[in-house]
Coordinates of C-alpha atoms in Angstrom, one line a residue:
M942 CA 0.0 0.0 0.0
M943 CA 1.4 3.4 -0.9
L944 CA 1.7 5.8 1.9
S945 CA 1.2 9.6 1.7
F946 CA 4.1 11.9 2.5
F947 CA 1.9 13.5 5.2
D948 CA 1.5 10.2 7.1
Q949 CA 4.7 10.9 8.9
F950 CA 2.9 13.8 10.7
M951 CA 0.1 11.6 12.1
S952 CA 0.3 11.0 15.8
P953 CA 1.4 7.3 16.3
T954 CA -1.0 5.0 18.2
Y955 CA -0.5 1.7 20.0
M956 CA -3.6 -0.4 20.5
G957 CA -5.7 2.7 20.0
V958 CA -3.7 4.8 22.6
P959 CA -2.0 8.0 21.2
L960 CA 1.7 8.0 21.9
I961 CA 2.2 11.7 21.6
A962 CA 2.3 12.0 25.4
L963 CA 5.1 9.4 25.5
A964 CA 7.0 11.3 22.7
I965 CA 6.7 14.5 24.8
T966 CA 7.7 12.9 28.1
L967 CA 10.7 10.7 27.0
P968 CA 13.1 13.6 26.0
W969 CA 13.3 14.7 29.6
I970 CA 15.2 11.5 30.4
L971 CA 18.1 12.5 28.1
Y972 CA 19.0 15.6 30.0
P973 CA 22.0 15.2 32.3
A974 CA 21.2 15.8 36.0
P975 CA 23.5 18.1 38.1
T976 CA 25.6 16.4 40.7
S977 CA 26.8 17.4 44.1
R978 CA 30.5 17.1 43.1
W979 CA 32.7 20.1 42.9
I980 CA 33.7 19.3 39.4
N981 CA 31.0 18.2 36.9
N982 CA 31.6 16.1 33.8
R983 CA 31.9 17.7 30.4
L984 CA 28.3 17.2 29.4
V985 CA 26.9 19.0 32.5
T986 CA 29.5 21.7 32.1
L987 CA 28.5 22.2 28.4
Q988 CA 24.8 22.3 29.3
G989 CA 25.4 24.9 32.0
W990 CA 27.5 27.1 29.6
F991 CA 24.7 26.9 27.0
I992 CA 22.0 27.9 29.5
N993 CA 24.1 30.8 30.8
R994 CA 24.8 32.1 27.2
L995 CA 21.1 31.7 26.4
N996 CA 20.0 33.7 29.4
Q997 CA 22.4 36.4 28.7
Q998 CA 21.2 36.6 25.1
I999 CA 17.5 36.7 25.8
F1000 CA 17.1 38.4 29.1
L1001 CA 19.8 41.1 28.8
P1002 CA 17.4 43.8 27.3
I1003 CA 14.6 42.8 29.8
N1004 CA 14.4 44.6 33.2
Q1005 CA 14.7 42.8 36.5
G1006 CA 11.0 42.0 36.7
G1007 CA 11.1 39.8 33.6
H1008 CA 14.0 37.7 34.9
K1009 CA 11.4 35.6 36.8
W1010 CA 10.6 34.0 33.5
A1011 CA 14.2 32.8 32.9
I1012 CA 13.7 29.2 34.1
L1013 CA 10.4 28.8 32.2
L1014 CA 11.7 30.2 28.9
T1015 CA 15.0 28.4 29.1
S1016 CA 13.4 25.1 29.9
L1017 CA 10.9 25.6 27.0
M1018 CA 13.7 26.3 24.5
I1019 CA 15.8 23.3 25.5
F1020 CA 12.7 21.1 25.4
L1021 CA 11.8 22.4 21.9
I1022 CA 15.3 21.9 20.6
T1023 CA 15.3 18.4 21.9
L1024 CA 12.0 17.5 20.3
N1025 CA 12.9 19.1 17.0
I1026 CA 16.3 17.3 16.7
L1027 CA 15.0 13.9 17.9
G1028 CA 12.3 14.2 15.2
L1029 CA 15.0 14.2 12.5
L1030 CA 16.1 10.6 13.5
P1031 CA 14.7 7.8 11.4
Y1032 CA 11.4 6.1 12.5
T1033 CA 10.7 8.9 15.0
F1034 CA 7.7 11.2 15.5
T1035 CA 8.1 15.0 15.9
P1036 CA 5.4 16.4 18.2
T1037 CA 6.2 20.0 17.3
T1038 CA 4.9 19.4 13.7
Q1039 CA 1.5 19.3 15.4
L1040 CA -0.1 22.8 15.3
S1041 CA -2.3 21.9 18.4
L1042 CA 0.8 21.3 20.5
N1043 CA 2.6 24.5 19.4
M1044 CA -0.6 26.5 20.0
A1045 CA -0.8 24.9 23.5
F1046 CA 2.7 26.3 24.1
A1047 CA 2.1 29.7 22.5
V1048 CA -1.3 30.8 23.6
P1049 CA -0.9 30.4 27.5
L1050 CA 2.5 32.1 27.5
W1051 CA 1.4 35.0 25.2
L1052 CA -1.8 35.4 27.3
A1053 CA 0.3 35.5 30.5
T1054 CA 2.5 38.3 29.1
V1055 CA -0.7 40.3 28.2
I1056 CA -2.2 39.7 31.6
I1057 CA 1.0 40.8 33.3
G1058 CA 1.0 44.0 31.2
M1059 CA -2.6 44.8 31.9
R1060 CA -2.1 44.2 35.7
N1061 CA 1.2 46.0 36.2
Q1062 CA 0.9 48.9 33.7
P1063 CA -2.5 49.0 32.1
T1064 CA -2.0 52.5 30.6
A1065 CA 1.3 51.5 28.8
A1066 CA -0.2 48.2 27.7
L1067 CA -3.2 49.9 26.2
G1068 CA -1.0 52.5 24.7
H1069 CA 0.6 49.9 22.4
L1070 CA -2.8 49.8 20.6
L1071 CA -2.4 53.5 19.5
P1072 CA 0.9 54.8 18.3
E1073 CA 1.8 58.3 19.4
G1074 CA 1.0 61.1 17.0
T1075 CA -1.7 59.3 15.1
P1076 CA -4.1 61.6 13.2
T1077 CA -7.6 61.7 14.8
P1078 CA -9.5 60.2 11.8
L1079 CA -7.1 57.2 11.8
I1080 CA -7.5 56.4 15.5
P1081 CA -10.4 53.9 15.2
V1082 CA -8.8 52.1 12.3
L1083 CA -5.4 51.8 13.9
I1084 CA -6.9 50.5 17.2
I1085 CA -8.7 47.8 15.3
I1086 CA -5.5 46.9 13.3
E1087 CA -3.3 46.8 16.4
T1088 CA -5.9 44.7 18.3
I1089 CA -6.0 42.2 15.5
S1090 CA -2.2 42.1 15.3
L1091 CA -2.0 41.5 19.0
F1092 CA -4.3 38.5 18.8
I1093 CA -2.5 37.1 15.8
R1094 CA 0.8 36.9 17.7
P1095 CA 0.2 33.4 19.3
L1096 CA -1.1 32.1 16.0
A1097 CA 2.0 33.3 14.3
L1098 CA 4.2 31.6 16.9
G1099 CA 2.5 28.3 16.5
V1100 CA 2.2 28.4 12.7
R1101 CA 5.8 29.5 12.2
L1102 CA 7.2 26.6 14.2
T1103 CA 4.8 24.1 12.6
A1104 CA 5.3 25.2 9.0
N1105 CA 9.1 25.3 9.2
L1106 CA 9.5 21.9 10.6
T1107 CA 6.8 20.4 8.4
A1108 CA 8.4 21.9 5.2
G1109 CA 11.8 20.6 6.3
H1110 CA 10.6 17.0 6.9
L1111 CA 8.6 16.9 3.6
L1112 CA 11.7 18.2 1.7
I1113 CA 13.9 15.5 3.3
Q1114 CA 11.4 12.8 2.5
L1115 CA 11.0 14.0 -1.1
I1116 CA 14.8 14.1 -1.8
A1117 CA 15.3 10.7 0.0
T1118 CA 12.6 9.1 -2.2
A1119 CA 14.2 10.6 -5.3
A1120 CA 17.6 9.2 -4.4
F1121 CA 16.1 5.8 -3.7
V1122 CA 14.2 5.8 -7.0
L1123 CA 17.2 7.0 -9.1
L1124 CA 19.7 4.6 -7.6
P1125 CA 19.1 1.6 -10.0
M1126 CA 18.6 3.9 -13.0
M1127 CA 21.2 6.7 -12.6
P1128 CA 23.6 5.9 -9.8
T1129 CA 25.7 9.1 -10.3
V1130 CA 22.6 11.3 -10.0
A1131 CA 21.5 9.3 -7.0
I1132 CA 24.8 9.9 -5.3
L1133 CA 24.5 13.6 -5.9
T1134 CA 21.0 13.6 -4.6
A1135 CA 22.1 11.7 -1.5
T1136 CA 24.8 14.4 -1.0
V1137 CA 22.2 17.1 -1.2
L1138 CA 20.1 15.1 1.3
F1139 CA 23.0 15.0 3.7
L1140 CA 23.5 18.8 3.4
L1141 CA 19.8 19.4 3.8
T1142 CA 19.8 17.2 7.0
L1143 CA 22.5 19.4 8.5
L1144 CA 20.5 22.5 7.5
E1145 CA 17.4 21.0 9.2
V1146 CA 19.4 20.5 12.4
A1147 CA 20.3 24.2 12.4
V1148 CA 16.6 25.1 11.6
A1149 CA 15.4 22.9 14.5
M1150 CA 17.6 24.9 16.9
I1151 CA 16.9 28.3 15.3
Q1152 CA 13.1 27.8 15.3
A1153 CA 13.1 26.9 19.0
Y1154 CA 15.3 30.0 19.7
V1155 CA 13.0 32.3 17.6
F1156 CA 9.9 30.9 19.5
V1157 CA 11.4 31.8 22.9
L1158 CA 12.9 35.1 21.6
L1159 CA 9.6 36.4 20.4
L1160 CA 8.0 35.4 23.7
S1161 CA 10.7 37.4 25.5
L1162 CA 10.0 40.4 23.3
Y1163 CA 6.3 40.2 24.1
L1164 CA 7.3 40.0 27.8
Q1165 CA 9.6 43.0 27.4
E1166 CA 6.7 45.1 26.2
N1167 CA 4.5 44.3 29.2
V1168 CA 7.0 44.2 32.1

């Protein structure tokens, strides 16, 4: 039976039980746990260096009140990077290709930033809906446009992550299928196609990390506006 290219994005099931919860839970086992020793091993040291660099990059422009989000956003980024990279392995499932999961990450966090802004500085939060110096006849139109753009933010977060990962997986499968089909007919072209596939896989590893970083970076920018 011929399978569709989009079958790889279907949530796997076992005896009728969806395994997406298992796919989300298992990556946490791979993270090295800190020890009580004075000197850690190289993996824990590398993980600590990466987390420190990430915090400096994201939270440097945010004032002290937004630093409470450091643990949450750092954990989210590491988690997304792990899910995205593990999804590139053969015979695996990428939960972050599901729009529902990405929206479940994006909507609560975006809503939390909006609620914080409305609670701490409601005047400034509402002031984002109307740029300074707007002509009087354009005020109703701009308020509507800015309100729509505000509510589109979580949708853009979820769709961006889903679309980039889905496009990458589809492109890898298309090129891999082409290399497999061309191998008996044109071996030289098949080898060139396999080389392109290898380079594309390296690119997708970079995309997997960049998209997780962009997801968290945009959330930090939303937080910066409301803190």
